[in-house]
XYZ file of N, CA and C in Angstrom:
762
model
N -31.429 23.594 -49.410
C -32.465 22.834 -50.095
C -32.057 21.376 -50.168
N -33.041 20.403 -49.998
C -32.892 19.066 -50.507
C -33.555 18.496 -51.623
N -32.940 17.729 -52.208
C -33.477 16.736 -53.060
C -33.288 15.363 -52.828
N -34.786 15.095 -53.072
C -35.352 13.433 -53.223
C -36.046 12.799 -54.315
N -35.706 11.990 -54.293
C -36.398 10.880 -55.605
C -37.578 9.836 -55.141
N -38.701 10.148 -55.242
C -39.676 9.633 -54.899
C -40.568 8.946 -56.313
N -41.619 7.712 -55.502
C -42.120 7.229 -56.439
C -43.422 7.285 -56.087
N -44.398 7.671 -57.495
C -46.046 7.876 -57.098
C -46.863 6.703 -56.620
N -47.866 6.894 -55.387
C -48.599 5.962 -55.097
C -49.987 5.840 -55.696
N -50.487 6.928 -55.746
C -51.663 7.515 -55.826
C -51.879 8.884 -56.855
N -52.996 9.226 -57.718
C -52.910 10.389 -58.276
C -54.485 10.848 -57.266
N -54.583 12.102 -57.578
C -55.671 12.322 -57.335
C -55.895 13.462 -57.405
N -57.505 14.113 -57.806
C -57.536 15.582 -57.600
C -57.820 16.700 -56.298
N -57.944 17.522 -56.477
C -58.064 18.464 -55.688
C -59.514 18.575 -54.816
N -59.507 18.801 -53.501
C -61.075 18.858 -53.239
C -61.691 17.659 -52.462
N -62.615 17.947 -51.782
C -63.629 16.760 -51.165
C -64.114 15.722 -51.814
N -63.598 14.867 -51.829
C -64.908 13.780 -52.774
C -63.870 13.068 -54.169
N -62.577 13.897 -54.227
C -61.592 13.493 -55.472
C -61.438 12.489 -56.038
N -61.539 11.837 -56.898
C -61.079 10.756 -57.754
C -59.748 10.246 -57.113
N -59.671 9.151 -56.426
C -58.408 8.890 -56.185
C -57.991 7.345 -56.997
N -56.715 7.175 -57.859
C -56.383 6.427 -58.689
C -55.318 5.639 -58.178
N -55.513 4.905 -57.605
C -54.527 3.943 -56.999
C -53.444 2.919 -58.309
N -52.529 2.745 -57.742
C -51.036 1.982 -58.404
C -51.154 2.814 -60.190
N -51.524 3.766 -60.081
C -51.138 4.632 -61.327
C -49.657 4.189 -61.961
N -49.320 4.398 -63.251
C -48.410 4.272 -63.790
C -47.757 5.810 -64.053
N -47.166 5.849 -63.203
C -46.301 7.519 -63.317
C -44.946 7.297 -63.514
N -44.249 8.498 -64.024
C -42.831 7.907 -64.262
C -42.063 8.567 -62.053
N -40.892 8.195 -62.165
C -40.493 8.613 -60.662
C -40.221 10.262 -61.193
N -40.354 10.378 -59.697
C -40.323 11.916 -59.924
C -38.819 12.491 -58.620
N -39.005 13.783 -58.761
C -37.333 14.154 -57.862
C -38.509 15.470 -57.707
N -38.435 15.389 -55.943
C -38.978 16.588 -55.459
C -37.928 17.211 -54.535
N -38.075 18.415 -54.903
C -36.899 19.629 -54.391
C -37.424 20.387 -53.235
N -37.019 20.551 -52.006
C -37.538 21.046 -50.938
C -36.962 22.493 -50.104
N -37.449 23.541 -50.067
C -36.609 24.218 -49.558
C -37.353 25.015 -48.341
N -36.329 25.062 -47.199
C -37.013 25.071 -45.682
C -37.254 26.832 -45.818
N -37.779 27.263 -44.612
C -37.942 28.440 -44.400
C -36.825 29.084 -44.531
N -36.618 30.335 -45.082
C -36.003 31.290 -45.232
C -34.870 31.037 -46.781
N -35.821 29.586 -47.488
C -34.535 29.776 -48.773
C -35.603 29.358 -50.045
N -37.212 29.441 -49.275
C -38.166 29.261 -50.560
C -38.159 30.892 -51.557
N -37.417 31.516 -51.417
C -37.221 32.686 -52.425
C -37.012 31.880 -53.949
N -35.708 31.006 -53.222
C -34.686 30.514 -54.505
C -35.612 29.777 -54.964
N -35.775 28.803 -54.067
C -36.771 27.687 -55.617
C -38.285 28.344 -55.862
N -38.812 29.407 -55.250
C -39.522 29.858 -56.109
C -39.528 30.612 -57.460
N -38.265 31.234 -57.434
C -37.738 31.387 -58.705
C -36.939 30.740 -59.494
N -37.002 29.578 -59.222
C -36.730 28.531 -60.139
C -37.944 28.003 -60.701
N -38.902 28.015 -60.261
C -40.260 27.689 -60.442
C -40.644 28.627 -61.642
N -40.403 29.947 -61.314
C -40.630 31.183 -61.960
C -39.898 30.699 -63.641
N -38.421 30.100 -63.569
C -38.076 29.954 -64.901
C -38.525 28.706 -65.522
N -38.959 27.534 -64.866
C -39.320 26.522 -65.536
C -40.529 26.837 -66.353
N -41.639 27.505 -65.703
C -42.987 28.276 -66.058
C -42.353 28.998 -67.466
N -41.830 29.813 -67.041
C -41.517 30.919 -68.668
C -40.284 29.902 -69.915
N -40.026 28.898 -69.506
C -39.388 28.288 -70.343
C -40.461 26.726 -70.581
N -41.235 26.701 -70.902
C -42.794 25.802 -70.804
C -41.921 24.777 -71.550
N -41.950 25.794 -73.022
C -42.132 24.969 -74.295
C -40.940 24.453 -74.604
N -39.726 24.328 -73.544
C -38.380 23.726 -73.487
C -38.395 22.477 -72.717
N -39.461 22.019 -71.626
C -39.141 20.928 -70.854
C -39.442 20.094 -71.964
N -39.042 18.791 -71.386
C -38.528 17.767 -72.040
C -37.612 18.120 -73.486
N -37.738 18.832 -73.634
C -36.700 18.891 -74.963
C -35.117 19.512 -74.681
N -34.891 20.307 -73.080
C -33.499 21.042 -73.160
C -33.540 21.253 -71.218
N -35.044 20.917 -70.672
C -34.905 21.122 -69.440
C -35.736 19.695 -69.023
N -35.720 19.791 -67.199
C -36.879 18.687 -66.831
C -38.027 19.500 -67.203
N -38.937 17.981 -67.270
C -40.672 18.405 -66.886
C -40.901 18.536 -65.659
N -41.427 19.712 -65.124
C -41.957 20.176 -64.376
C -43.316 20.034 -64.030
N -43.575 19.705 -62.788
C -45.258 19.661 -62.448
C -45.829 20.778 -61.570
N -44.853 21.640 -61.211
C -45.760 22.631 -60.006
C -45.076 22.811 -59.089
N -45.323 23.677 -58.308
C -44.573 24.509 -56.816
C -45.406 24.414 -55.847
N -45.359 23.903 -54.973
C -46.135 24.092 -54.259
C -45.517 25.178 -52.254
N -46.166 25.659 -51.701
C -45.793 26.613 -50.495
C -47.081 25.861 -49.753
N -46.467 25.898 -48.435
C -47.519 25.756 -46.838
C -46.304 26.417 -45.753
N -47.129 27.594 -45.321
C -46.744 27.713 -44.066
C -47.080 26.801 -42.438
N -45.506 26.808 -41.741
C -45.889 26.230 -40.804
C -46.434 26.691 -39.567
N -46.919 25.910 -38.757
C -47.930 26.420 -37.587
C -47.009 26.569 -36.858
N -47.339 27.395 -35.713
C -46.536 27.897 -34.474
C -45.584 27.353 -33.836
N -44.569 26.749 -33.728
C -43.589 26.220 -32.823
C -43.079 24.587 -33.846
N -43.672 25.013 -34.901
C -43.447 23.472 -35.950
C -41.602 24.262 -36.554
N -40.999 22.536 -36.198
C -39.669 22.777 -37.288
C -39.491 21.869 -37.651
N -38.703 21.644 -38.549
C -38.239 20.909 -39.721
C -36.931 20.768 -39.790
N -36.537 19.430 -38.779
C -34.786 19.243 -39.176
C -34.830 17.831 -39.953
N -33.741 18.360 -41.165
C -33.323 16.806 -42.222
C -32.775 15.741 -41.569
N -32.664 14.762 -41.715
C -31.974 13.566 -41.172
C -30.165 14.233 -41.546
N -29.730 13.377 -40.542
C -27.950 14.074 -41.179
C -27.675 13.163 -42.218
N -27.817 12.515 -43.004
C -27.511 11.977 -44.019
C -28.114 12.104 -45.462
N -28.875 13.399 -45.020
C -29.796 13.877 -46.345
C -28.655 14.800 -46.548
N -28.777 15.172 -48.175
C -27.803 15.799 -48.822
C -28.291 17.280 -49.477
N -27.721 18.581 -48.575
C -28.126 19.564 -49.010
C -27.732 19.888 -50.715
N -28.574 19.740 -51.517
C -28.574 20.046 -52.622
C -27.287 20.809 -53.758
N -27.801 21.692 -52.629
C -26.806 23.054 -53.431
C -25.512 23.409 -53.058
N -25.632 22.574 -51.291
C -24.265 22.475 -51.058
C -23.306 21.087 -51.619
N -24.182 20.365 -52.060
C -23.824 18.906 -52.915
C -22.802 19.126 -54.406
N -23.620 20.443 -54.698
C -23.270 20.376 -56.130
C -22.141 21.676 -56.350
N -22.033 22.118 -55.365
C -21.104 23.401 -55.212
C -21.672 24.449 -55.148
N -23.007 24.728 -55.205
C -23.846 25.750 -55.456
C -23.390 27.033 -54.644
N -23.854 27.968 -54.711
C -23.394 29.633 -53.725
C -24.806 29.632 -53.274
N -24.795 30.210 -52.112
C -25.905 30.461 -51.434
C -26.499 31.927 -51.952
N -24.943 32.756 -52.681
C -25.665 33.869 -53.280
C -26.309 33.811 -54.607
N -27.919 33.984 -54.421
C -28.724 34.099 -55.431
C -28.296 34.896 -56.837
N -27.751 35.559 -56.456
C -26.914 36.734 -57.816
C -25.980 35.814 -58.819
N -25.263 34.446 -58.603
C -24.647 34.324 -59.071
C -23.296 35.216 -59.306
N -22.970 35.275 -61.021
C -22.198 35.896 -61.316
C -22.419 37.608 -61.491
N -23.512 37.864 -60.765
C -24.163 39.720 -60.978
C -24.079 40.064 -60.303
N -22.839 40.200 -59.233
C -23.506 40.877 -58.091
C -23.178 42.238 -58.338
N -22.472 42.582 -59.117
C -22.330 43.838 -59.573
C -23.675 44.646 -60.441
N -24.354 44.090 -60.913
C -25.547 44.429 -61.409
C -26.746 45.341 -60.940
N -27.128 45.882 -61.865
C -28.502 46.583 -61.343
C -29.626 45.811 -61.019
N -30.771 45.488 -60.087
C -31.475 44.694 -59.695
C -32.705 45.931 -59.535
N -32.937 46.854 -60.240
C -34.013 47.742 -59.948
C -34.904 47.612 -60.876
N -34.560 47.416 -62.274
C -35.157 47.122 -63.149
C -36.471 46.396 -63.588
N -37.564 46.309 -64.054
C -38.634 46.110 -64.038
C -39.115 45.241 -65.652
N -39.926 44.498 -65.457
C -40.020 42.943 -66.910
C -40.512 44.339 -68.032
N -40.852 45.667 -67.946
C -40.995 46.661 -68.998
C -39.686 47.202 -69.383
N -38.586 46.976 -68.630
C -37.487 47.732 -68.999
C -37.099 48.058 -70.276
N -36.952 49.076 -71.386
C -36.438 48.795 -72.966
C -34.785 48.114 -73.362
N -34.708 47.687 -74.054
C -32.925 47.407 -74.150
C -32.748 48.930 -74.453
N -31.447 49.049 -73.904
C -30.530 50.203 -74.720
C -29.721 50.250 -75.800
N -30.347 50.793 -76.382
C -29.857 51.051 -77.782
C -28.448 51.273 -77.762
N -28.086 52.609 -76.701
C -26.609 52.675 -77.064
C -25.537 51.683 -76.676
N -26.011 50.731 -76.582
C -25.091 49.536 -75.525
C -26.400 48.396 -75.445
N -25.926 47.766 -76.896
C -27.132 46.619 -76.305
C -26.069 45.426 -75.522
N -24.823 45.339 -75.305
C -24.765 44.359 -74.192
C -24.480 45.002 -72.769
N -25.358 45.922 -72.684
C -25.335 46.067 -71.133
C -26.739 45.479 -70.793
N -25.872 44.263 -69.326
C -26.760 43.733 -68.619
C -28.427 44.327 -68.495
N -29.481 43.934 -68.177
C -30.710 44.917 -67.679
C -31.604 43.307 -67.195
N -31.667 43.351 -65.966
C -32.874 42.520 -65.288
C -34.242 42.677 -66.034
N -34.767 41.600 -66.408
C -35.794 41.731 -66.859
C -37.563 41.283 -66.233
N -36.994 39.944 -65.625
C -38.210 39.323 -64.984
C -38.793 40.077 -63.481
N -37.659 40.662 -62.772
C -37.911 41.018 -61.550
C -38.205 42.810 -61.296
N -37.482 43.363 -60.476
C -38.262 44.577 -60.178
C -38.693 44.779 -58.655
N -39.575 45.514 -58.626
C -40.526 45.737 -56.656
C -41.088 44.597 -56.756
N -41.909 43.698 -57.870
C -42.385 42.613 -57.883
C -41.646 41.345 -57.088
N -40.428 41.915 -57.382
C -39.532 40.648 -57.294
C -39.240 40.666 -55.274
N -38.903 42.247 -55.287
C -38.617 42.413 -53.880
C -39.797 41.974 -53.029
N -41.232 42.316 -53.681
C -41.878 42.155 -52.201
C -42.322 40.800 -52.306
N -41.841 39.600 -53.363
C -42.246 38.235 -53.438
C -40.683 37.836 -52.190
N -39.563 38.396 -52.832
C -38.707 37.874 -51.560
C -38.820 38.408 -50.371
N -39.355 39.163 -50.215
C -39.415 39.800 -48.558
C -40.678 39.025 -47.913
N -41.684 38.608 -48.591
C -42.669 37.889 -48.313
C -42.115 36.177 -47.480
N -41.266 35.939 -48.778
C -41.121 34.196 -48.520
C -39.672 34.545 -47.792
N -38.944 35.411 -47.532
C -37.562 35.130 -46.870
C -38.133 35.517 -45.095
N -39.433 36.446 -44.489
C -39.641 36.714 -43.191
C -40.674 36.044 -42.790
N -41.547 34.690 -43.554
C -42.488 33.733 -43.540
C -41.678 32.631 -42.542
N -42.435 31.698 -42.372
C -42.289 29.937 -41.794
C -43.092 29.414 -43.096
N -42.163 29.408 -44.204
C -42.884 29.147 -45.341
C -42.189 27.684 -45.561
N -42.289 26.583 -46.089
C -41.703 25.239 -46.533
C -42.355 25.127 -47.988
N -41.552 24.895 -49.146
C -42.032 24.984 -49.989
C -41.117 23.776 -51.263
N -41.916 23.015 -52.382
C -41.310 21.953 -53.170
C -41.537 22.298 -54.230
N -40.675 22.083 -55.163
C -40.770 21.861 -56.519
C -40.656 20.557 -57.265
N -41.753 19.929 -57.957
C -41.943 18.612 -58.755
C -41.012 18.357 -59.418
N -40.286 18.157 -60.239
C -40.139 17.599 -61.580
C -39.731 16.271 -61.900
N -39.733 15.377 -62.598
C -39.230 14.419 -63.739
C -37.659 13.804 -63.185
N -37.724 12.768 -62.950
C -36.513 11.756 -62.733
C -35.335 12.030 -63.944
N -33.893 12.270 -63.902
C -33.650 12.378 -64.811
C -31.912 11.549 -64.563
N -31.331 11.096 -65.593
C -30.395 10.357 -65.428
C -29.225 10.902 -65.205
N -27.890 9.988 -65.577
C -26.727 10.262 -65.086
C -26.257 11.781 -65.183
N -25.253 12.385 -64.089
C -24.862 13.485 -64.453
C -23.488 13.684 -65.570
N -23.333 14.882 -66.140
C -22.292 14.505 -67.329
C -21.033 14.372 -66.435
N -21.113 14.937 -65.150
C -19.981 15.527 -64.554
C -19.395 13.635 -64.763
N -20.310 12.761 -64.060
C -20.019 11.263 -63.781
C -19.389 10.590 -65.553
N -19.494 11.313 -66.555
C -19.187 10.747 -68.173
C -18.022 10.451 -68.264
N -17.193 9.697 -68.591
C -15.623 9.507 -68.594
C -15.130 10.436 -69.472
N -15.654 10.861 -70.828
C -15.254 11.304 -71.792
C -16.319 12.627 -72.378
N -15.709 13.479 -71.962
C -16.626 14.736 -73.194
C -16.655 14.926 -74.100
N -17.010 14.035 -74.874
C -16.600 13.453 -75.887
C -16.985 14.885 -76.854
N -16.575 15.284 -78.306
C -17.611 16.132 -79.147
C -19.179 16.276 -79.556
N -19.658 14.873 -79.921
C -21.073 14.530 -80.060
C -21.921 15.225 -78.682
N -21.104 14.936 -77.422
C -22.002 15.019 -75.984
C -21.757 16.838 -75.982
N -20.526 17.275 -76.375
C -20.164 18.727 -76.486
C -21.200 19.595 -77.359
N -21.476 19.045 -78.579
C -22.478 19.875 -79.769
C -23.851 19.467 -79.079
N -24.015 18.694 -78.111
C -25.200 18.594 -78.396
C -25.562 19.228 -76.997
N -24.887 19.655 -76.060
C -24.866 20.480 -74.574
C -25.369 21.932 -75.328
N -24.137 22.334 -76.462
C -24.202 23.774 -76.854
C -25.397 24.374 -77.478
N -25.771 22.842 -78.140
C -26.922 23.167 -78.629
C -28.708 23.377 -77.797
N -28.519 22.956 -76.451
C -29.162 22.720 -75.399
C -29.118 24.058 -74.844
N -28.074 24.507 -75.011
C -27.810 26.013 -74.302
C -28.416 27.353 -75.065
N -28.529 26.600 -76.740
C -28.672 28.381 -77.438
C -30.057 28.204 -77.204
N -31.143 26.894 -77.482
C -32.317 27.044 -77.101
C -32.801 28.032 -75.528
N -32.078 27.436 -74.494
C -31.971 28.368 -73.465
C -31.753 30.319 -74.054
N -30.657 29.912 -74.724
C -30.588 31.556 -74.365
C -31.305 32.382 -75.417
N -31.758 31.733 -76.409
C -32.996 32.182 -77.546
C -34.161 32.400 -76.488
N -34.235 31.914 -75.431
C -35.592 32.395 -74.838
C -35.129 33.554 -73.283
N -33.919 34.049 -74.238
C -32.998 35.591 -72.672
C -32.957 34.795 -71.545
N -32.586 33.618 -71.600
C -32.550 32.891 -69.713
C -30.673 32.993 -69.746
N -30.408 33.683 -68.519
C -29.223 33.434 -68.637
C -28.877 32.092 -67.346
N -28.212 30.934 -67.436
C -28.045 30.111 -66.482
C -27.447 30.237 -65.043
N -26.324 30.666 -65.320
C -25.473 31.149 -64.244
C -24.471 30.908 -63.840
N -24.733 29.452 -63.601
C -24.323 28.336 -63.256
C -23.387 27.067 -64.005
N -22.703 27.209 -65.099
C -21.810 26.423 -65.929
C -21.212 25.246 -65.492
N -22.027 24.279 -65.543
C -20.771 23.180 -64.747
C -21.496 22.027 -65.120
N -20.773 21.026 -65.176
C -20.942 19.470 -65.420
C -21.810 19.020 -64.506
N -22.274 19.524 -63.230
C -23.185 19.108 -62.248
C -24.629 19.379 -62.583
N -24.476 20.730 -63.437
C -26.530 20.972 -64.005
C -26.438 20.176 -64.897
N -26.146 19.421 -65.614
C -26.149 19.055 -66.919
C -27.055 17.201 -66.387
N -28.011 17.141 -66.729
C -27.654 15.529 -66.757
C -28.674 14.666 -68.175
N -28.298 13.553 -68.147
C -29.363 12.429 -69.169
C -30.271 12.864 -68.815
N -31.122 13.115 -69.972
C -32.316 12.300 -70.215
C -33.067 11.547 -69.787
N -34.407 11.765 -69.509
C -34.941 10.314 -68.783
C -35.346 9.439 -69.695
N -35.551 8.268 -69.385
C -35.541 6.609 -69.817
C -37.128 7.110 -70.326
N -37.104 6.917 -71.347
C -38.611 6.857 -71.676
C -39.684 5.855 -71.258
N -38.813 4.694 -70.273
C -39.541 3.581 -69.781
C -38.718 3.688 -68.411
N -39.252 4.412 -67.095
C -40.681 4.625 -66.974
C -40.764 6.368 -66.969
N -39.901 6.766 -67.343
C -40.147 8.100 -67.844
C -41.223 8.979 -69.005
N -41.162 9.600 -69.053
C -41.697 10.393 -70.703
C -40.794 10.609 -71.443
N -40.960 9.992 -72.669
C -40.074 9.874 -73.525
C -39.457 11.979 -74.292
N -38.496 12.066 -74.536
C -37.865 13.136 -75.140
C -39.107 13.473 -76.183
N -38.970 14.630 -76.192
C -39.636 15.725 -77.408
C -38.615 16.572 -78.612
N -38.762 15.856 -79.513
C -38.009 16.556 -80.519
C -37.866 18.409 -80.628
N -36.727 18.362 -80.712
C -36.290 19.830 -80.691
C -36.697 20.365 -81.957
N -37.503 21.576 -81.890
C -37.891 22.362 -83.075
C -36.765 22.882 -83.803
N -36.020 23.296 -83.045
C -34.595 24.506 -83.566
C -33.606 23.624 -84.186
N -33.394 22.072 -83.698
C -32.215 21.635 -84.200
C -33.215 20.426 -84.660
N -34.069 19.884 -84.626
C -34.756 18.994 -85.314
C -34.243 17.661 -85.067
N -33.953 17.253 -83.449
C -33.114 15.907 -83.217
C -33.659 16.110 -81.343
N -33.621 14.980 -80.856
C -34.303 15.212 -79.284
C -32.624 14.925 -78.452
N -32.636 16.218 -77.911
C -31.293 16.214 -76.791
C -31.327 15.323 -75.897
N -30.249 14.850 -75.932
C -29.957 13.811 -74.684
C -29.567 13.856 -73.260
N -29.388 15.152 -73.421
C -29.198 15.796 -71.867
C -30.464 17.451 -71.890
N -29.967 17.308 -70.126
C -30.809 18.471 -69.821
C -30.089 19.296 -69.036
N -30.343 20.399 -68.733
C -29.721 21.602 -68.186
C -30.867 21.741 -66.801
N -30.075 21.556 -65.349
C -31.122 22.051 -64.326
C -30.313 22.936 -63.595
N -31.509 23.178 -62.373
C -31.147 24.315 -61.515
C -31.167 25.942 -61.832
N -32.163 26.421 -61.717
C -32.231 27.743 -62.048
C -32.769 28.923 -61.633
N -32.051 28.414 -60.100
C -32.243 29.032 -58.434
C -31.551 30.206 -58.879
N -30.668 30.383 -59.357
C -29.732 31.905 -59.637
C -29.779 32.371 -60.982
N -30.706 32.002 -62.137
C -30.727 32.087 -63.319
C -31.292 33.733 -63.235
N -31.657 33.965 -64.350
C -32.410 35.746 -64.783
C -32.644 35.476 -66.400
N -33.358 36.356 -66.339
C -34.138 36.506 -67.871
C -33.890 38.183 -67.955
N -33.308 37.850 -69.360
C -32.030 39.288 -69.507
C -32.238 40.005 -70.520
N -32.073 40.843 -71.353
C -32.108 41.749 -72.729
C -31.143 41.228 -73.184
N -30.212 40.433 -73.357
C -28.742 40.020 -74.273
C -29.395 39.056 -75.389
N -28.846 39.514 -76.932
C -28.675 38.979 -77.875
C -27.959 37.356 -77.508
N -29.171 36.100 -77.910
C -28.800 35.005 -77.960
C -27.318 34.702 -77.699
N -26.508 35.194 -79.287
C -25.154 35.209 -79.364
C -24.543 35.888 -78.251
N -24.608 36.682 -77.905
C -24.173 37.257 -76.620
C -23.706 36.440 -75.477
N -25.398 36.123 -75.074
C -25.810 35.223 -74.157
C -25.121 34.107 -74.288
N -24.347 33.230 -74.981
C -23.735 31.994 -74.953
C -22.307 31.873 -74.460
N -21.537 33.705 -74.980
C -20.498 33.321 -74.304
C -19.618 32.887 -73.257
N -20.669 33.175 -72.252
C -20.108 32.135 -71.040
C -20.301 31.052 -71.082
N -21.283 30.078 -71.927
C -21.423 28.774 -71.743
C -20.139 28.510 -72.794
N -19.800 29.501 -73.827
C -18.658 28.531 -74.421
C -17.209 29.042 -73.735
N -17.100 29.764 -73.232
C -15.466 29.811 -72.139
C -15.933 29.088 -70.883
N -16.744 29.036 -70.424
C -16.965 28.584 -68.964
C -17.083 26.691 -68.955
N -17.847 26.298 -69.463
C -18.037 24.850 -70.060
C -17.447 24.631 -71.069
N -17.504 24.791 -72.265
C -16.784 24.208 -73.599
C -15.461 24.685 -74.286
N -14.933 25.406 -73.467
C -13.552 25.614 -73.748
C -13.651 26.720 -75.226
N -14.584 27.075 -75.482
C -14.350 28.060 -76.580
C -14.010 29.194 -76.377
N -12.849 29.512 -77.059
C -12.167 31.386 -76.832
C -13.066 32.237 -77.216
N -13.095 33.111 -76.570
C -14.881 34.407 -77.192
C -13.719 35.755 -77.231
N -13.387 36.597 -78.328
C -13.401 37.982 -77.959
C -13.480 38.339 -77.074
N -12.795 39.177 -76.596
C -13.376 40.592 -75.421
C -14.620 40.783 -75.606
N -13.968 41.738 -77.188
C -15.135 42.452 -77.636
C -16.147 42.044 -77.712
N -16.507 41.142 -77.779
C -18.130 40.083 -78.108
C -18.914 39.457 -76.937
N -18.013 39.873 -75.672
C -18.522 39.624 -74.495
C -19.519 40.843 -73.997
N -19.939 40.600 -72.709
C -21.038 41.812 -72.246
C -20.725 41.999 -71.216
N -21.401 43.070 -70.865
C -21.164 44.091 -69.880
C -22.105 44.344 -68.772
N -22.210 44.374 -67.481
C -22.699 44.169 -66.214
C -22.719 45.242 -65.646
């Protein structure tokens, strides 16, 4: 996948005859591109920005939409060599599983938690649903982008992790995992600022902590939406990123 930072020329709607709005005032935007045979991933990244709505701007980017076009017969698509594969930029795994590969992946968004073991893992969003959306877009000539929101420095680039930038990551994270998203992905590279409210959209105050986060959490090409208790759910963000010791016992099970 690539990413680019583009700036709007034009808005306009859909259809013959559209309203077209020339030198609009939009903030820049970063469109995410992924060629045939890897629009699975950012369509399910698409999939979590959608079910996490009421988090953009306050703990994720704003998101505008996904869009898919298949290509016509004998059409390809090579990057310039100086475009920067995304995911290989940031260290990313090409395996979608992340840290599950041990996991059950049969599971269906009805699944119940288990009672006798509520931290055993259980897939929640996916299922046959899930299989015949990837078998669809992984044997297609599908090219497909995801919108979102310009967003600033990465923490990885911060000189200092400092505590203030630490409480206020963790606190970025339980909103995440209050809504069962598990990330995957722990690292100073998803993490970045905030956008500039000039020419950005300004931050949305956080309901849960009642203060607007200054960073955001992206990438959620390998994420899942899980049955784990919030608390649960954090302990990898606090051994994996924030250096916090977790129990055994208080960890979960796969």
């Amino acid at each position: 996948m690539w990413l680019y930072v583009v700036d709007s020329l034009s808005l306009s709607g859909s259809g013959v005859g559209a309203t077209v709005i020339e030198n609009a005032m939009f903030p820049r935007l970063c469109i995410k591109i992924a060629l045939p045979g890897k629009s699975y991933r950012l369509s399910k990244e698409a999939w979590c920005y959608e079910e996490m709505e009421k988090l953009q701007g306050i703990a994720i980017p704003r998101c505008f939409g996904w869009s898919e076009a298949e290509l016509g017969t004998g059409w390809l698509v090579n990057a310039p060599e100086s475009d920067i594969d995304s995911d290989s930029g940031s260290g990313d795994s090409d395996d979608e599983s992340g840290d599950w590969d041990s996991c059950d992946d049969s599971y269906d968004s009805d699944v119940p938690d288990d009672p006798k073991n509520p931290n055993k893992l259980q897939y929640r969003e996916f299922g046959k649903r899930r299989n015949l959306e990837k078998a669809r877009l992984q044997s297609s000539n599908i090219v497909s982008i995801l919108l979102l929101e310009e967003l600033g420095e990465r923490l990885l680039d911060v000189p200092e992790f400092l505590q203030p930038i630490r409480d206020d990551v963790q606190a970025i994270y339980e909103d995440i995992c209050e809504m069962g998203i598990h990330h995957g992905d722990y690292r100073p590279h998803n993490i970045l600022r905030a956008a500039n409210c000039v020419p950005g959209f300004p931050s949305v105050k956080c309901p849960r902590h009642g203060y607007e986060h200054q960073w955001r959490i992206i990438d959620f090409h390998i994420a899942h939406k899980v049955n784990l208790l919030p608390s649960n759910l954090m302990n990898p963000v606090k051994t994996k990123l924030l250096g916090i010791p977790v129990p055994e016992a208080y960890g979960f099970q796969c």
